[in-house]
Amino acid sequence: MDNVMLSRMLFGSSMAFHIIFATLTVGMALMIFFAEIMRTVKKDDDYAILAKRWTKGLAILLGVAIPTGTIVAVMLSLLWPGFMEVVGQVIALPFQIEIFAFFLESLFLAIYVYAASRISPPMRIVSTFFVAFGAVASAVLITSAHAWMNTPQGFDIVNGDIVNVDPLAAALTPSFFATSFHVVSSAYMAGTFVLLAIAAYKLMNPHLSQREKQYHQKSFGLTLVFAFVMSVWTAFTGHDTTVMLYEEIPVKLAAAEGLFETQSEASLTIFGTPNPEANEVIGGIEIPKMLSWLADYDTDTVIQGLNDFPEEEWPPLFVHTLFNVMVAIGFFLLGVSGLGLLFFYLWRKRSRPMPRWLLGLCVAGGPLAMVGIETGWIFSCTGRQPWTIFGVQTTAEAATDSGNLGMIFFFFVVLYLVLLVITGFVMYYYFKRNPLAQDISAFESV
Amino acid sequence: MEPVYVALLLMWLMLFTYAILGSIDFGTGFWAMYYQRRQNDEAAKIANNYLSPGWKVTNVFFVLLVVSFVGFFPGAAPTLGTLMIVPFCLALLLLTIRSAFLVFAYSTAKYKEMLTLVSGMSGLFIPAILVSILPAAIGGFIEYAAGQQYILLNELFISPTFYTHIGFGLCTELFIAALFLSDYAREGGHMETYRVYRKNAVFLGPITLAFAVAVIFTLIPEAPWMFENFLDVWWIYTISLLAFAIGYSALWWPSSRNGKGQPRASFLLIVLQFGIASIAYGSALMPYFLYPDLTVHDAFTNEAMYQSLLIGYIIGMAILVPVFIGYWRLFLKDKRYLTSAEK
Ligand code: HDD
Ligand code: HEM
Ligand code: HEM
């Protein structure tokens, strides 16, 4: 295998691994902040217990998120020297500011966890606010760099040299706002769905004590509301991102939709396999005129197809599936959380438990949301191929030519697998050793 | 001052900060493991007391270092990255194992001992690996072939300077951490533990100094040009030696509270010594990042990026400094936290 391929595999798998933990910490930090607020407003200790247990989970996840983030940050220079040479000159600013966000998050998390008993309740809320703020700021800032790779600007290339650099213009590219809103909303969505899944899973256990049931219901209610809100928001931001593709990166939209011929009244094809010989998607579900309408609210809008672009600039066609999986998950989870809220509302007077099938769907929602995150990112990065900096630098130009990559890839993949297993084990072990009943009685005895 | 030197000064400041914080962090991880195994619970607990809130913040300094380097010197990062891919990846692997297992150990009482062993040992070698990158950059070990640069690993591995650098990395880390912990223990009033760490510092001080001298002398055959530069800045080294001597002697200064030794003064002076010596080492390396063909001027970024980064640092620091002060008060000063190790 050549160096470019190995670099892509190594970097892609490292990112895919980092993102599991990073995205979860973004969403969980927000929910901990809300739990702290609920605890203060409602004077209800159950929310204090929620915040405490979520924080423990967050601390374990950060134990992996932080070093793997360090891995990807350093690997950028190791694997993509050509790319980093441009990054350093044009888009170093968001990377630098991101460090300050990391500082905020780490410092306030330490204060919140290890100084909780020594700070005042308002200070607790302030700390969780800055933990959540630091986490989301780091997501937005890294997305700024990612958006710049898709729609690069803020510099000129004259005779191979980079000139007229404008760091602000580079940080605020045309795709920045749409993309970062979508990244933030989807990270919140994934984080809340994972917490919702845990609460739902607990509620499915028939042997819960009344007290435990109460607690899990509060957790379920709080996360359900946010899961729904974030799903709606993600659908809107996802739509904005698609419109951004239509305006800025039509070749990516064409690949995402599997559209070959440029046409007005383009239909939306869901799933199926794009086939270049047939010039269409085979076996998909077709919704007439929908794509044109979605792009511009006008069925006459002309959408560019892949055939408008040289074939060597096409992204791999399987991104169509990745894109569809992400969108399908988005709508499915929107439905699940919407139904959940409906039952919550209808049955609010009667103290009936949620139907088991609904709880089951919520449990499935956690892993599915993570699949949405993974497919979304892989779609976005692979859909940029063959470019690393769209239209400016190809992936082959960006990649390193050093040796030993195969061996390095092997070691890192083993590391990731081991960490995944141990993290799961540690979570399981910790929460088994420190059952809810213990936390409840600890709070009641104070 | 010329922009490139402002950037270098900032880089030095970050490198120095991380060298100290990283040494304390990894060294403390090692001591925590060591005293847990020796069943000196208080000494282990005090090390963990510093470590558990602190490791994340220290890690951010490492990222800061890497990111700032790419931002200020985009011309150098790719060359160094390509050349050093194996040692960097090794350091990353160890760093990940170390941090993750540190957190795992805090969460699982039953397997704590094994997890701490893994995290303590993997952390121990990180500074050594990072320091061992230096001799490779200084020259003599890089070759051009077919338009590409290679490290002559075979020659590196048989050269004494490689091993003196590694030895230096190892004992510096343990020495600085022991010194720091002795002060930290004294601050919390744990006099028993203070004496334990003071003894470690007393033992490691001369060894560290010996390695530092050995580093310089083993460099002579590999990088004579650098040794000539060393001679130009001999007076800086003299001051640094002086700071070391005074700082080390402070471990015996009388004190009404501690009986013997003033660890705070000792720690600060030794840190000062490292700062001064690293300036001497760094300025002898100038103007090269990679001898003989990668200079700081070639690698420097453009004017616009330089300015925006500078503004970024000023604003960022203005926001963060109050937070750092609050953090320091809560974890390095607050008696309620410091004395909690007794429980
Ligand atoms: C829970 C996860 C999740 C869900 C349910 C959705 N997305 Fe998404 N999507 C992401 C998570 C995500 C992401 C991981 O955050 C991506 C990857 C890169 C990025 O910018 O955001 C992304 C990228 C992304 C892109 C590509 C941006 C680019 O390549 O620059 C588009 C066009 C959409 N999304 C559109 C949608 C639509 C129309 C959705 C329908 C509801 C949708 N997404 C749901
Ligand atoms: C959109 C995707 C990403 C999200 C949402 C994200 C989010 C996060 C979060 C929340 C953390 C923990 C922060 C802390 O507590 O310090 C983190 C750590 C980190 N991430 Fe990511 N990240 C993403 C992608 C990346 C990429 C592409 C890079 C590299 C260029 C990166 C570099 C880092 C680094 C260096 C750390 C460790 C910081 C530390 O030492 O504390 N991340 N990330
Ligand atoms: C967070 C989730 C992410 C995932 C799962 C992810 C995944 C991937 C994958 C699979 C590749 C290989 C693409 C291919 O060769 O087909 C890749 C490449 C790359 N990604 Fe991402 N990515 C993520 C986020 C980011 C972000 C936020 C940035 C920018 C800061 C980024 C920068 C890059 C770069 C520089 C490459 C290599 C060059 C290239 O292949 O174009 N990635 N990523």
PDB file of N, CA, C and O in Angstrom, chain A residues 261-307:
ATOM      1  N   GLU A 261     -26.446  13.619 -14.068  1.00  0.00           N
ATOM      2  CA  GLU A 261     -26.767  14.624 -15.089  1.00  0.00           C
ATOM      3  C   GLU A 261     -27.181  15.933 -14.444  1.00  0.00           C
ATOM      4  O   GLU A 261     -27.984  15.945 -13.511  1.00  0.00           O
ATOM      5  N   THR A 262     -26.655  17.029 -14.967  1.00  0.00           N
ATOM      6  CA  THR A 262     -27.116  18.338 -14.524  1.00  0.00           C
ATOM      7  C   THR A 262     -28.554  18.518 -14.968  1.00  0.00           C
ATOM      8  O   THR A 262     -28.902  18.223 -16.111  1.00  0.00           O
ATOM      9  N   GLN A 263     -29.420  18.948 -14.067  1.00  0.00           N
ATOM     10  CA  GLN A 263     -30.819  19.034 -14.451  1.00  0.00           C
ATOM     11  C   GLN A 263     -31.612  19.951 -13.523  1.00  0.00           C
ATOM     12  O   GLN A 263     -31.229  20.194 -12.383  1.00  0.00           O
ATOM     13  N   SER A 264     -32.703  20.468 -14.024  1.00  0.00           N
ATOM     14  CA  SER A 264     -33.675  21.119 -13.160  1.00  0.00           C
ATOM     15  C   SER A 264     -34.670  20.031 -12.751  1.00  0.00           C
ATOM     16  O   SER A 264     -34.635  18.917 -13.267  1.00  0.00           O
ATOM     17  N   GLU A 265     -35.522  20.340 -11.846  1.00  0.00           N
ATOM     18  CA  GLU A 265     -36.481  19.370 -11.325  1.00  0.00           C
ATOM     19  C   GLU A 265     -35.782  18.063 -10.929  1.00  0.00           C
ATOM     20  O   GLU A 265     -36.274  16.968 -11.204  1.00  0.00           O
ATOM     21  N   ALA A 266     -34.614  18.232 -10.293  1.00  0.00           N
ATOM     22  CA  ALA A 266     -33.858  17.040  -9.909  1.00  0.00           C
ATOM     23  C   ALA A 266     -34.579  16.341  -8.763  1.00  0.00           C
ATOM     24  O   ALA A 266     -35.104  16.974  -7.855  1.00  0.00           O
ATOM     25  N   SER A 267     -34.605  15.021  -8.843  1.00  0.00           N
ATOM     26  CA  SER A 267     -35.296  14.295  -7.780  1.00  0.00           C
ATOM     27  C   SER A 267     -34.303  13.861  -6.719  1.00  0.00           C
ATOM     28  O   SER A 267     -33.103  13.764  -6.952  1.00  0.00           O
ATOM     29  N   LEU A 268     -34.833  13.619  -5.534  1.00  0.00           N
ATOM     30  CA  LEU A 268     -34.010  13.188  -4.415  1.00  0.00           C
ATOM     31  C   LEU A 268     -34.033  11.666  -4.377  1.00  0.00           C
ATOM     32  O   LEU A 268     -35.090  11.063  -4.353  1.00  0.00           O
ATOM     33  N   THR A 269     -32.847  11.044  -4.390  1.00  0.00           N
ATOM     34  CA  THR A 269     -32.815   9.590  -4.368  1.00  0.00           C
ATOM     35  C   THR A 269     -32.234   9.117  -3.045  1.00  0.00           C
ATOM     36  O   THR A 269     -31.133   9.506  -2.678  1.00  0.00           O
ATOM     37  N   ILE A 270     -33.023   8.294  -2.366  1.00  0.00           N
ATOM     38  CA  ILE A 270     -32.588   7.835  -1.057  1.00  0.00           C
ATOM     39  C   ILE A 270     -32.076   6.414  -1.164  1.00  0.00           C
ATOM     40  O   ILE A 270     -32.753   5.556  -1.734  1.00  0.00           O
ATOM     41  N   PHE A 271     -30.915   6.173  -0.644  1.00  0.00           N
ATOM     42  CA  PHE A 271     -30.207   4.891  -0.719  1.00  0.00           C
ATOM     43  C   PHE A 271     -30.011   4.441  -2.167  1.00  0.00           C
ATOM     44  O   PHE A 271     -30.072   5.259  -3.083  1.00  0.00           O
ATOM     45  N   GLY A 272     -29.747   3.167  -2.389  1.00  0.00           N
ATOM     46  CA  GLY A 272     -29.397   2.719  -3.724  1.00  0.00           C
ATOM     47  C   GLY A 272     -27.904   2.890  -3.963  1.00  0.00           C
ATOM     48  O   GLY A 272     -27.174   3.404  -3.120  1.00  0.00           O
ATOM     49  N   THR A 273     -27.445   2.419  -5.132  1.00  0.00           N
ATOM     50  CA  THR A 273     -26.028   2.460  -5.464  1.00  0.00           C
ATOM     51  C   THR A 273     -25.812   3.328  -6.688  1.00  0.00           C
ATOM     52  O   THR A 273     -26.357   3.032  -7.759  1.00  0.00           O
ATOM     53  N   PRO A 274     -25.045   4.396  -6.582  1.00  0.00           N
ATOM     54  CA  PRO A 274     -24.777   5.222  -7.752  1.00  0.00           C
ATOM     55  C   PRO A 274     -23.986   4.414  -8.775  1.00  0.00           C
ATOM     56  O   PRO A 274     -23.001   3.762  -8.420  1.00  0.00           O
ATOM     57  N   ASN A 275     -24.412   4.458 -10.028  1.00  0.00           N
ATOM     58  CA  ASN A 275     -23.754   3.666 -11.057  1.00  0.00           C
ATOM     59  C   ASN A 275     -23.349   4.572 -12.222  1.00  0.00           C
ATOM     60  O   ASN A 275     -24.205   5.069 -12.949  1.00  0.00           O
ATOM     61  N   PRO A 276     -22.043   4.794 -12.394  1.00  0.00           N
ATOM     62  CA  PRO A 276     -21.595   5.732 -13.420  1.00  0.00           C
ATOM     63  C   PRO A 276     -21.952   5.273 -14.831  1.00  0.00           C
ATOM     64  O   PRO A 276     -22.195   6.101 -15.700  1.00  0.00           O
ATOM     65  N   GLU A 277     -21.993   3.943 -15.081  1.00  0.00           N
ATOM     66  CA  GLU A 277     -22.350   3.474 -16.424  1.00  0.00           C
ATOM     67  C   GLU A 277     -23.800   3.830 -16.744  1.00  0.00           C
ATOM     68  O   GLU A 277     -24.120   4.307 -17.809  1.00  0.00           O
ATOM     69  N   ALA A 278     -24.669   3.577 -15.762  1.00  0.00           N
ATOM     70  CA  ALA A 278     -26.088   3.842 -15.980  1.00  0.00           C
ATOM     71  C   ALA A 278     -26.426   5.316 -15.816  1.00  0.00           C
ATOM     72  O   ALA A 278     -27.528   5.742 -16.132  1.00  0.00           O
ATOM     73  N   ASN A 279     -25.435   6.088 -15.302  1.00  0.00           N
ATOM     74  CA  ASN A 279     -25.681   7.504 -15.061  1.00  0.00           C
ATOM     75  C   ASN A 279     -26.793   7.766 -14.056  1.00  0.00           C
ATOM     76  O   ASN A 279     -27.451   8.801 -14.127  1.00  0.00           O
ATOM     77  N   GLU A 280     -27.042   6.822 -13.198  1.00  0.00           N
ATOM     78  CA  GLU A 280     -28.064   7.074 -12.185  1.00  0.00           C
ATOM     79  C   GLU A 280     -27.853   6.144 -10.995  1.00  0.00           C
ATOM     80  O   GLU A 280     -27.003   5.268 -11.004  1.00  0.00           O
ATOM     81  N   VAL A 281     -28.677   6.383  -9.982  1.00  0.00           N
ATOM     82  CA  VAL A 281     -28.608   5.533  -8.798  1.00  0.00           C
ATOM     83  C   VAL A 281     -29.502   4.331  -9.025  1.00  0.00           C
ATOM     84  O   VAL A 281     -30.651   4.468  -9.428  1.00  0.00           O
ATOM     85  N   ILE A 282     -28.939   3.139  -8.792  1.00  0.00           N
ATOM     86  CA  ILE A 282     -29.719   1.922  -9.000  1.00  0.00           C
ATOM     87  C   ILE A 282     -30.355   1.509  -7.671  1.00  0.00           C
ATOM     88  O   ILE A 282     -29.662   1.406  -6.655  1.00  0.00           O
ATOM     89  N   GLY A 283     -31.639   1.311  -7.702  1.00  0.00           N
ATOM     90  CA  GLY A 283     -32.300   0.712  -6.547  1.00  0.00           C
ATOM     91  C   GLY A 283     -32.618   1.656  -5.412  1.00  0.00           C
ATOM     92  O   GLY A 283     -32.869   1.223  -4.294  1.00  0.00           O
ATOM     93  N   GLY A 284     -32.635   2.949  -5.689  1.00  0.00           N
ATOM     94  CA  GLY A 284     -32.974   3.886  -4.620  1.00  0.00           C
ATOM     95  C   GLY A 284     -34.454   4.233  -4.629  1.00  0.00           C
ATOM     96  O   GLY A 284     -35.203   3.846  -5.530  1.00  0.00           O
ATOM     97  N   ILE A 285     -34.872   4.941  -3.605  1.00  0.00           N
ATOM     98  CA  ILE A 285     -36.249   5.427  -3.554  1.00  0.00           C
ATOM     99  C   ILE A 285     -36.233   6.857  -4.075  1.00  0.00           C
ATOM    100  O   ILE A 285     -35.490   7.701  -3.561  1.00  0.00           O
ATOM    101  N   GLU A 286     -37.037   7.137  -5.072  1.00  0.00           N
ATOM    102  CA  GLU A 286     -36.950   8.441  -5.709  1.00  0.00           C
ATOM    103  C   GLU A 286     -38.093   9.348  -5.277  1.00  0.00           C
ATOM    104  O   GLU A 286     -39.248   8.941  -5.283  1.00  0.00           O
ATOM    105  N   ILE A 287     -37.784  10.572  -4.895  1.00  0.00           N
ATOM    106  CA  ILE A 287     -38.821  11.556  -4.605  1.00  0.00           C
ATOM    107  C   ILE A 287     -38.695  12.650  -5.660  1.00  0.00           C
ATOM    108  O   ILE A 287     -37.740  13.438  -5.620  1.00  0.00           O
ATOM    109  N   PRO A 288     -39.626  12.698  -6.608  1.00  0.00           N
ATOM    110  CA  PRO A 288     -39.482  13.617  -7.747  1.00  0.00           C
ATOM    111  C   PRO A 288     -39.339  15.076  -7.315  1.00  0.00           C
ATOM    112  O   PRO A 288     -40.022  15.525  -6.394  1.00  0.00           O
ATOM    113  N   LYS A 289     -38.462  15.788  -7.993  1.00  0.00           N
ATOM    114  CA  LYS A 289     -38.277  17.245  -7.864  1.00  0.00           C
ATOM    115  C   LYS A 289     -37.805  17.701  -6.486  1.00  0.00           C
ATOM    116  O   LYS A 289     -37.579  18.882  -6.272  1.00  0.00           O
ATOM    117  N   MET A 290     -37.672  16.772  -5.562  1.00  0.00           N
ATOM    118  CA  MET A 290     -37.407  17.156  -4.180  1.00  0.00           C
ATOM    119  C   MET A 290     -36.050  17.837  -4.029  1.00  0.00           C
ATOM    120  O   MET A 290     -35.901  18.814  -3.281  1.00  0.00           O
ATOM    121  N   LEU A 291     -35.021  17.329  -4.721  1.00  0.00           N
ATOM    122  CA  LEU A 291     -33.677  17.869  -4.535  1.00  0.00           C
ATOM    123  C   LEU A 291     -33.616  19.327  -4.962  1.00  0.00           C
ATOM    124  O   LEU A 291     -33.075  20.177  -4.250  1.00  0.00           O
ATOM    125  N   SER A 292     -34.191  19.631  -6.128  1.00  0.00           N
ATOM    126  CA  SER A 292     -34.195  21.019  -6.585  1.00  0.00           C
ATOM    127  C   SER A 292     -34.919  21.906  -5.586  1.00  0.00           C
ATOM    128  O   SER A 292     -34.474  23.008  -5.263  1.00  0.00           O
ATOM    129  N   TRP A 293     -36.015  21.386  -5.094  1.00  0.00           N
ATOM    130  CA  TRP A 293     -36.789  22.196  -4.167  1.00  0.00           C
ATOM    131  C   TRP A 293     -36.011  22.428  -2.868  1.00  0.00           C
ATOM    132  O   TRP A 293     -35.954  23.542  -2.334  1.00  0.00           O
ATOM    133  N   LEU A 294     -35.358  21.378  -2.375  1.00  0.00           N
ATOM    134  CA  LEU A 294     -34.605  21.504  -1.126  1.00  0.00           C
ATOM    135  C   LEU A 294     -33.462  22.508  -1.251  1.00  0.00           C
ATOM    136  O   LEU A 294     -33.152  23.238  -0.316  1.00  0.00           O
ATOM    137  N   ALA A 295     -32.846  22.535  -2.427  1.00  0.00           N
ATOM    138  CA  ALA A 295     -31.693  23.422  -2.584  1.00  0.00           C
ATOM    139  C   ALA A 295     -32.108  24.882  -2.555  1.00  0.00           C
ATOM    140  O   ALA A 295     -31.377  25.736  -2.079  1.00  0.00           O
ATOM    141  N   ASP A 296     -33.291  25.182  -3.048  1.00  0.00           N
ATOM    142  CA  ASP A 296     -33.617  26.582  -3.308  1.00  0.00           C
ATOM    143  C   ASP A 296     -35.107  26.888  -3.149  1.00  0.00           C
ATOM    144  O   ASP A 296     -35.558  27.969  -3.519  1.00  0.00           O
ATOM    145  N   TYR A 297     -35.883  25.966  -2.665  1.00  0.00           N
ATOM    146  CA  TYR A 297     -37.349  26.099  -2.542  1.00  0.00           C
ATOM    147  C   TYR A 297     -38.001  26.379  -3.892  1.00  0.00           C
ATOM    148  O   TYR A 297     -38.949  27.158  -3.987  1.00  0.00           O
ATOM    149  N   ASP A 298     -37.462  25.798  -4.943  1.00  0.00           N
ATOM    150  CA  ASP A 298     -37.992  26.037  -6.276  1.00  0.00           C
ATOM    151  C   ASP A 298     -37.682  24.784  -7.096  1.00  0.00           C
ATOM    152  O   ASP A 298     -36.522  24.423  -7.252  1.00  0.00           O
ATOM    153  N   THR A 299     -38.710  24.120  -7.599  1.00  0.00           N
ATOM    154  CA  THR A 299     -38.475  22.864  -8.311  1.00  0.00           C
ATOM    155  C   THR A 299     -37.754  23.084  -9.635  1.00  0.00           C
ATOM    156  O   THR A 299     -37.286  22.144 -10.248  1.00  0.00           O
ATOM    157  N   ASP A 300     -37.664  24.345 -10.094  1.00  0.00           N
ATOM    158  CA  ASP A 300     -36.977  24.603 -11.360  1.00  0.00           C
ATOM    159  C   ASP A 300     -35.472  24.779 -11.201  1.00  0.00           C
ATOM    160  O   ASP A 300     -34.755  24.894 -12.194  1.00  0.00           O
ATOM    161  N   THR A 301     -35.012  24.832  -9.984  1.00  0.00           N
ATOM    162  CA  THR A 301     -33.585  25.062  -9.755  1.00  0.00           C
ATOM    163  C   THR A 301     -32.743  23.974 -10.414  1.00  0.00           C
ATOM    164  O   THR A 301     -33.042  22.788 -10.319  1.00  0.00           O
ATOM    165  N   VAL A 302     -31.680  24.429 -11.087  1.00  0.00           N
ATOM    166  CA  VAL A 302     -30.801  23.485 -11.770  1.00  0.00           C
ATOM    167  C   VAL A 302     -29.734  23.000 -10.786  1.00  0.00           C
ATOM    168  O   VAL A 302     -29.076  23.790 -10.129  1.00  0.00           O
ATOM    169  N   ILE A 303     -29.608  21.680 -10.676  1.00  0.00           N
ATOM    170  CA  ILE A 303     -28.579  21.107  -9.819  1.00  0.00           C
ATOM    171  C   ILE A 303     -27.501  20.514 -10.709  1.00  0.00           C
ATOM    172  O   ILE A 303     -27.801  19.757 -11.635  1.00  0.00           O
ATOM    173  N   GLN A 304     -26.250  20.851 -10.428  1.00  0.00           N
ATOM    174  CA  GLN A 304     -25.164  20.311 -11.229  1.00  0.00           C
ATOM    175  C   GLN A 304     -24.925  18.848 -10.909  1.00  0.00           C
ATOM    176  O   GLN A 304     -24.936  18.457  -9.739  1.00  0.00           O
ATOM    177  N   GLY A 305     -24.713  18.050 -11.948  1.00  0.00           N
ATOM    178  CA  GLY A 305     -24.431  16.637 -11.743  1.00  0.00           C
ATOM    179  C   GLY A 305     -22.945  16.356 -11.846  1.00  0.00           C
ATOM    180  O   GLY A 305     -22.156  17.223 -12.242  1.00  0.00           O
ATOM    181  N   LEU A 306     -22.583  15.132 -11.517  1.00  0.00           N
ATOM    182  CA  LEU A 306     -21.173  14.745 -11.515  1.00  0.00           C
ATOM    183  C   LEU A 306     -20.544  14.868 -12.901  1.00  0.00           C
ATOM    184  O   LEU A 306     -19.359  15.179 -13.027  1.00  0.00           O
ATOM    185  N   ASN A 307     -21.358  14.636 -13.947  1.00  0.00           N
ATOM    186  CA  ASN A 307     -20.785  14.651 -15.288  1.00  0.00           C
ATOM    187  C   ASN A 307     -20.266  16.022 -15.693  1.00  0.00           C
ATOM    188  O   ASN A 307     -19.532  16.137 -16.676  1.00  0.00           O
TER     189      ASN A 307
END
